[in-house]
Coordinates of C-alpha atoms and ligand atoms in Angstrom, one line a residue:
M1 CA 77.2 101.7 69.8
K2 CA 77.2 98.2 68.5
Y3 CA 80.5 97.4 66.6
V4 CA 84.0 97.7 67.8
D5 CA 85.1 100.3 65.2
E6 CA 82.5 102.7 66.6
F7 CA 84.5 102.7 69.9
R8 CA 87.5 103.9 67.8
D9 CA 85.7 106.6 65.9
R10 CA 88.0 109.5 65.1
Q11 CA 85.4 112.2 65.2
L12 CA 84.1 111.1 68.5
A13 CA 87.6 110.9 69.9
E14 CA 88.2 114.5 68.7
G15 CA 85.0 115.6 70.5
L16 CA 86.1 113.9 73.7
A17 CA 89.6 115.4 73.5
K18 CA 88.0 118.8 73.0
A19 CA 85.8 118.3 76.1
I20 CA 88.8 117.2 78.2
R21 CA 90.8 120.3 77.0
H22 CA 87.8 122.5 77.9
E23 CA 87.2 121.0 81.3
A24 CA 90.8 120.3 82.5
N25 CA 91.7 123.2 84.8
T26 CA 95.0 124.7 83.6
R27 CA 96.0 125.7 87.1
R28 CA 96.4 122.1 88.2
S29 CA 97.6 118.7 86.9
Y30 CA 95.6 115.4 86.6
N31 CA 97.6 112.3 87.1
V32 CA 95.4 109.3 86.2
M33 CA 96.6 105.8 86.9
E34 CA 95.3 103.2 84.5
F35 CA 95.5 100.1 86.6
C36 CA 95.2 97.6 83.7
G37 CA 97.8 96.6 81.2
G38 CA 95.0 96.5 78.6
H39 CA 94.4 100.2 79.1
T40 CA 98.1 100.9 78.8
H41 CA 98.1 99.2 75.4
A42 CA 95.0 101.1 74.3
I43 CA 96.6 104.4 75.3
F44 CA 99.7 103.6 73.3
R45 CA 98.2 101.9 70.4
Y46 CA 95.7 104.6 69.7
G47 CA 97.9 107.6 70.8
V48 CA 95.4 108.6 73.5
Q49 CA 98.1 110.4 75.6
D50 CA 98.9 112.6 72.5
L51 CA 95.3 113.8 72.5
M52 CA 95.4 115.0 76.1
P53 CA 96.3 118.5 77.2
K54 CA 99.8 118.8 78.8
N55 CA 98.4 118.7 82.4
V56 CA 96.6 115.4 82.0
S57 CA 98.9 112.4 82.3
Y58 CA 98.5 108.7 82.5
V59 CA 100.5 106.8 85.1
H60 CA 100.9 103.1 84.2
G61 CA 99.8 100.7 86.9
P62 CA 100.6 97.1 87.8
G63 CA 97.6 95.5 86.2
C64 CA 99.6 92.9 84.2
P65 CA 99.5 89.5 85.9
V66 CA 102.8 88.3 84.3
C67 CA 104.6 91.5 85.2
V68 CA 103.6 91.5 88.9
L69 CA 104.7 87.9 89.7
P70 CA 108.0 88.1 91.6
I71 CA 111.0 86.1 90.4
G72 CA 110.7 83.8 93.4
R73 CA 107.5 82.3 92.1
I74 CA 109.0 81.7 88.7
D75 CA 111.9 80.0 90.5
H76 CA 109.3 77.8 92.2
A77 CA 107.8 76.8 88.8
L78 CA 111.3 75.9 87.6
E79 CA 111.8 73.9 90.7
L80 CA 108.6 72.0 90.1
S81 CA 109.6 71.2 86.6
E82 CA 113.3 70.5 87.0
Q83 CA 113.5 68.9 90.5
H84 CA 110.1 67.3 90.8
G85 CA 109.9 66.3 87.1
V86 CA 106.4 67.4 86.6
T87 CA 104.8 68.4 83.3
L88 CA 104.3 72.1 83.8
C89 CA 101.7 74.0 81.8
S90 CA 101.3 77.7 81.5
Y91 CA 100.6 80.6 79.2
G92 CA 103.2 81.6 76.5
D93 CA 104.1 84.9 78.1
M94 CA 104.9 83.3 81.4
L95 CA 107.4 80.9 79.8
R96 CA 109.5 83.9 78.6
V97 CA 109.8 85.9 81.9
P98 CA 113.4 85.8 83.2
A99 CA 113.8 84.1 86.6
S100 CA 116.9 84.1 88.8
K101 CA 120.2 83.9 87.0
R102 CA 118.5 84.8 83.7
R103 CA 116.8 81.4 83.6
S104 CA 113.3 81.1 82.2
L105 CA 110.8 78.3 81.7
L106 CA 111.5 78.5 78.0
K107 CA 115.2 77.9 78.6
A108 CA 114.4 75.0 81.0
K109 CA 112.2 73.5 78.2
A110 CA 115.1 73.9 75.8
D111 CA 117.2 72.0 78.3
G112 CA 114.8 69.1 78.3
A113 CA 112.2 69.9 81.0
D114 CA 108.6 69.0 80.1
I115 CA 107.1 72.4 80.0
R116 CA 104.1 73.1 77.8
M117 CA 102.5 76.3 76.5
V118 CA 98.7 76.1 76.9
Y119 CA 95.8 78.5 76.1
S120 CA 93.7 77.6 79.1
I121 CA 93.7 75.5 82.2
D122 CA 91.4 73.1 80.3
D123 CA 94.3 72.2 78.0
A124 CA 96.3 71.2 81.1
L125 CA 93.4 69.1 82.3
K126 CA 93.4 67.3 78.9
I127 CA 97.1 66.7 79.2
A128 CA 96.6 65.2 82.6
R129 CA 93.8 62.9 81.4
Q130 CA 95.9 61.7 78.4
N131 CA 99.1 61.1 80.6
P132 CA 97.9 59.3 83.7
S133 CA 101.5 58.3 84.6
R134 CA 102.8 61.9 84.6
E135 CA 102.2 64.6 87.3
V136 CA 100.7 67.6 85.5
V137 CA 100.8 71.0 87.1
F138 CA 99.1 74.1 85.9
F139 CA 101.0 77.3 86.7
A140 CA 98.0 79.5 87.4
I141 CA 98.4 83.3 87.2
G142 CA 96.1 86.2 86.8
F143 CA 93.8 88.7 88.5
E144 CA 90.1 88.0 89.3
T145 CA 89.3 87.4 85.6
T146 CA 91.1 84.1 85.5
T147 CA 90.2 82.7 88.9
P148 CA 86.8 81.3 87.9
P149 CA 88.3 78.9 85.3
T150 CA 90.8 77.7 87.8
A151 CA 88.1 77.0 90.3
V152 CA 86.0 75.2 87.7
A153 CA 89.0 73.0 86.6
I154 CA 89.9 72.1 90.2
R155 CA 86.2 71.0 90.8
K156 CA 86.3 69.0 87.6
A157 CA 89.5 67.3 88.5
Q158 CA 88.0 66.3 91.9
A159 CA 84.7 65.1 90.4
E160 CA 86.7 63.0 87.9
G161 CA 89.0 61.6 90.6
L162 CA 92.0 62.9 88.5
K163 CA 95.0 62.0 90.7
N164 CA 97.9 63.4 88.6
F165 CA 96.6 67.0 88.2
S166 CA 97.4 70.0 90.5
V167 CA 97.5 73.8 90.4
F168 CA 100.4 76.1 91.4
C169 CA 98.1 78.9 92.4
N170 CA 99.3 82.5 91.9
H171 CA 96.1 84.4 91.5
V172 CA 96.2 88.0 92.8
L173 CA 93.6 90.5 93.7
T174 CA 93.0 94.0 92.4
P175 CA 91.6 96.1 95.4
A176 CA 94.5 95.1 97.7
A177 CA 97.0 96.2 95.0
L178 CA 95.3 99.6 94.6
K179 CA 95.6 100.1 98.3
A180 CA 99.3 99.1 98.3
I181 CA 100.1 101.4 95.4
L182 CA 98.4 104.4 97.0
G183 CA 99.9 103.6 100.4
N184 CA 103.4 103.5 98.8
A185 CA 102.8 106.7 96.8
E186 CA 101.7 108.6 99.9
E187 CA 104.5 107.2 102.1
S188 CA 107.3 107.8 99.6
G189 CA 105.9 110.9 97.9
S190 CA 107.5 109.5 94.7
V191 CA 104.4 109.5 92.5
S192 CA 101.3 111.6 92.5
I193 CA 98.0 109.8 91.7
D194 CA 94.8 111.8 91.6
A195 CA 92.4 109.2 90.2
F196 CA 92.2 105.6 88.9
L197 CA 90.8 104.0 85.8
G198 CA 89.5 100.8 87.2
P199 CA 90.0 97.5 85.3
S200 CA 87.6 96.2 82.7
H201 CA 87.6 92.4 82.8
V202 CA 88.3 92.1 86.5
S203 CA 85.4 94.4 87.2
S204 CA 83.1 92.2 85.1
V205 CA 83.7 89.5 87.7
I206 CA 84.0 91.4 91.0
G207 CA 81.7 94.3 90.1
S208 CA 82.2 98.0 91.0
K209 CA 81.3 97.6 94.6
P210 CA 84.7 96.5 96.0
Y211 CA 86.3 99.8 95.0
E212 CA 83.8 101.9 96.9
Y213 CA 85.6 101.5 100.2
F214 CA 88.9 102.4 98.5
A215 CA 87.5 105.6 96.8
D216 CA 86.0 106.7 100.1
K217 CA 88.9 105.9 102.4
Y218 CA 91.7 107.3 100.1
K219 CA 89.6 110.1 98.6
R220 CA 90.4 109.2 95.0
P221 CA 87.9 108.9 92.1
V222 CA 87.8 105.4 90.5
V223 CA 86.2 105.2 87.1
I224 CA 85.9 101.7 85.6
A225 CA 86.7 101.9 82.0
G226 CA 86.4 99.7 78.9
F227 CA 89.4 98.8 76.7
E228 CA 88.7 100.8 73.6
P229 CA 90.2 104.3 73.1
L230 CA 86.8 106.1 73.4
D231 CA 86.2 104.2 76.7
V232 CA 89.5 105.3 78.1
M233 CA 88.9 108.9 77.0
Q234 CA 85.4 109.1 78.3
A235 CA 86.5 107.6 81.7
T236 CA 89.3 110.2 81.8
L237 CA 86.8 112.9 81.3
M238 CA 84.6 111.4 84.1
A239 CA 87.6 111.4 86.4
I240 CA 88.5 115.0 85.6
R241 CA 84.9 116.1 86.3
Q242 CA 85.0 114.3 89.7
L243 CA 88.3 116.0 90.6
N244 CA 87.0 119.4 89.5
E245 CA 83.9 119.0 91.6
G246 CA 85.9 117.6 94.7
R247 CA 84.1 114.2 94.5
H248 CA 85.7 110.8 94.9
V249 CA 83.3 108.0 94.2
V250 CA 83.2 104.9 92.0
E251 CA 81.7 105.5 88.6
N252 CA 81.2 103.0 85.9
Q253 CA 82.0 104.0 82.3
Y254 CA 81.9 100.3 81.2
V255 CA 78.2 99.8 81.8
R256 CA 77.9 97.5 78.7
V257 CA 79.7 94.8 80.7
V258 CA 80.2 95.8 84.4
T259 CA 77.5 95.9 87.1
R260 CA 77.8 96.9 90.7
D261 CA 77.6 93.3 92.0
G262 CA 79.5 91.6 89.2
N263 CA 79.2 88.0 88.3
V264 CA 77.9 86.5 91.6
K265 CA 77.9 83.0 90.2
A266 CA 81.6 83.2 89.4
Q267 CA 82.3 84.8 92.8
T268 CA 80.5 82.0 94.6
L269 CA 82.4 79.3 92.7
V270 CA 85.8 81.0 93.4
A271 CA 84.9 81.3 97.1
E272 CA 84.1 77.6 97.3
V273 CA 87.5 76.5 95.9
L274 CA 90.0 79.4 96.8
E275 CA 90.6 81.5 99.9
L276 CA 92.6 84.6 100.8
R277 CA 96.3 84.3 101.6
S278 CA 97.3 86.4 104.5
S279 CA 100.1 87.9 102.4
F280 CA 101.7 87.6 99.0
E281 CA 104.8 89.1 97.4
W282 CA 104.3 91.3 94.3
R283 CA 107.0 92.5 92.0
G284 CA 107.5 96.1 92.8
L285 CA 105.1 96.2 95.8
G286 CA 106.7 93.7 98.1
E287 CA 104.5 91.8 100.5
V288 CA 100.9 92.9 100.2
P289 CA 98.4 91.7 102.9
S290 CA 95.3 89.8 101.7
S291 CA 96.3 90.3 98.0
A292 CA 96.2 86.8 96.6
L293 CA 94.3 83.5 96.7
R294 CA 95.3 79.9 97.6
I295 CA 93.5 76.6 97.3
R296 CA 91.2 75.7 100.2
E297 CA 91.9 72.7 102.4
A298 CA 88.9 70.8 100.9
Y299 CA 90.8 70.8 97.6
A300 CA 94.3 70.4 99.0
D301 CA 94.9 67.3 96.9
F302 CA 95.1 69.6 93.9
D303 CA 97.4 72.2 95.5
A304 CA 100.9 71.8 93.9
E305 CA 102.5 73.8 96.7
K306 CA 101.3 71.2 99.2
R307 CA 101.8 68.2 97.0
F308 CA 105.4 69.1 96.1
G309 CA 106.4 71.2 99.1
V310 CA 107.7 74.3 97.3
T311 CA 108.9 76.9 99.8
T312 CA 109.0 80.7 99.5
K313 CA 112.3 82.3 98.8
P314 CA 113.1 86.0 98.6
S315 CA 113.5 87.1 95.1
R316 CA 115.8 89.6 93.4
D317 CA 115.1 91.6 90.3
A318 CA 117.7 91.9 87.6
K319 CA 120.2 94.7 88.3
S320 CA 119.3 97.9 86.5
C321 CA 115.8 96.7 85.5
E322 CA 113.3 99.3 86.5
C323 CA 110.2 97.1 86.5
P324 CA 109.6 97.5 90.2
S325 CA 109.5 101.3 89.9
I326 CA 107.4 101.1 86.7
L327 CA 104.9 98.8 88.4
R328 CA 104.6 101.4 91.3
G329 CA 103.9 104.1 88.8
E330 CA 107.1 105.9 89.8
K331 CA 109.0 105.6 86.5
K332 CA 108.3 105.2 82.8
P333 CA 109.9 102.6 80.6
T334 CA 112.0 105.2 78.9
D335 CA 113.6 106.0 82.3
C336 CA 115.3 102.6 82.2
K337 CA 118.7 102.7 80.7
L338 CA 118.2 99.2 79.3
F339 CA 115.0 100.0 77.4
G340 CA 115.4 99.4 73.7
T341 CA 119.2 98.8 74.0
V342 CA 119.9 95.7 76.0
C343 CA 116.2 95.0 76.7
T344 CA 113.8 94.4 73.8
P345 CA 110.9 92.0 73.3
D346 CA 113.4 89.6 71.7
N347 CA 115.7 89.8 74.7
P348 CA 113.6 90.8 77.7
I349 CA 115.4 91.5 80.9
G350 CA 112.3 92.2 83.0
S351 CA 108.7 91.0 83.0
C352 CA 107.3 94.4 81.7
M353 CA 109.0 93.8 78.3
V354 CA 107.7 90.2 78.0
S355 CA 104.0 90.4 78.6
S356 CA 101.7 91.6 75.9
E357 CA 100.2 93.8 78.7
G358 CA 103.5 95.1 80.0
A359 CA 104.2 98.9 80.0
C360 CA 107.7 98.4 78.4
A361 CA 106.3 96.2 75.7
A362 CA 103.6 98.8 75.0
Y363 CA 106.2 101.6 74.7
W364 CA 108.4 99.5 72.4
T365 CA 105.6 98.0 70.2
Y366 CA 103.9 101.3 69.4
G367 CA 107.1 103.4 69.3
R368 CA 105.5 106.6 70.6
F369 CA 108.7 107.5 72.4
R370 CA 110.6 107.8 69.1
Q371 CA 111.0 111.1 67.4
P372 CA 109.4 111.0 63.9
S373 CA 112.1 110.7 61.2
S374 CA 110.3 112.7 58.6
P375 CA 107.3 115.2 58.4
L376 CA 105.3 112.4 56.7
E377 CA 105.9 110.1 59.7
A378 CA 105.0 112.9 62.1
A379 CA 101.8 113.5 60.2
Ligands
SF4_1 S1 113.1 98.1 79.7 FE1 113.5 96.0 80.3 S2 115.0 96.2 81.9 FE2 114.1 98.2 81.7 S3 112.4 98.2 83.1 FE3 111.5 97.5 81.2 S4 111.7 95.3 81.3 FE4 113.0 96.0 82.9

């Protein structure tokens, strides 16, 4: 297939749905966690769950970088901007996530803080070059997909001798999160996960190899899947086949992009500039060992945490917001009593309703939780 609409072909989708119905054993259930927010949105946008038999369910995972960042880190960003007076740059979604006391970067901006929405870290570099008398900080978030641009920007800033630019580094890592989710699920017994759909873009950088240890140790199939509905359905079929055959290995459905070794050049670049943190707090998962990156000592001049001395504080999620349980796969957005009443994309209470990759936003945007109001709508 060559064009994107071919990956959304109705007839092929019906064929895959038929194969899944045929192969799914009716005497058992299949709980497949899609790690990535992009998959969650594909599932809701195209109604993939509706095409599955009753015993095949998707469990939504924490693969949304905006959603998993704990409130304490957003408080730090507010502190950088309001107490240290820096020009703080970040992505649009990040500006809207509620911090402590229902503050947000957007509200701080309205109160006069110099907070700018950017599309990439390169925009922040430009702002720093154009405003040599201002301290410019990029609020860096994201999984392994967004770490290479951060590493490149830090190297550029060093090469240019840019003295007023630094990065507040919040990059997190996928394999450690998978382990934490499954560890939590097994310990609490609150959610059953039989297999994982591995992330698309992240895997294009890290490759499929890092999941092999996980699949072997935890005895769960991992199928790396593309973002289109046929990708998700084919990967689901591959996971079901593994479970039926008692196998638990890493398979790659997204062969048009992902290789076993990934993008080695990007990995080398990241390793030169960034290093593992011993531990990092995730919303919903708590402290997860070796799950995030920080800036190496050789580039410490560009580390906003060191330059401005922000300190870690424990964070509290908004009362009644179920984001932590949703991010662990234990609950669905419709289990939250604030969903669609108090909490909507216009008035988000938790991060899962803000981000374009959040599970609550996916439920709300595509409205599949609603009962059809007429036979026409149902059709
Ligand atoms: S609906 Fe809103 S309050 Fe409820 S879990 Fe989602 S983001 Fe949190």
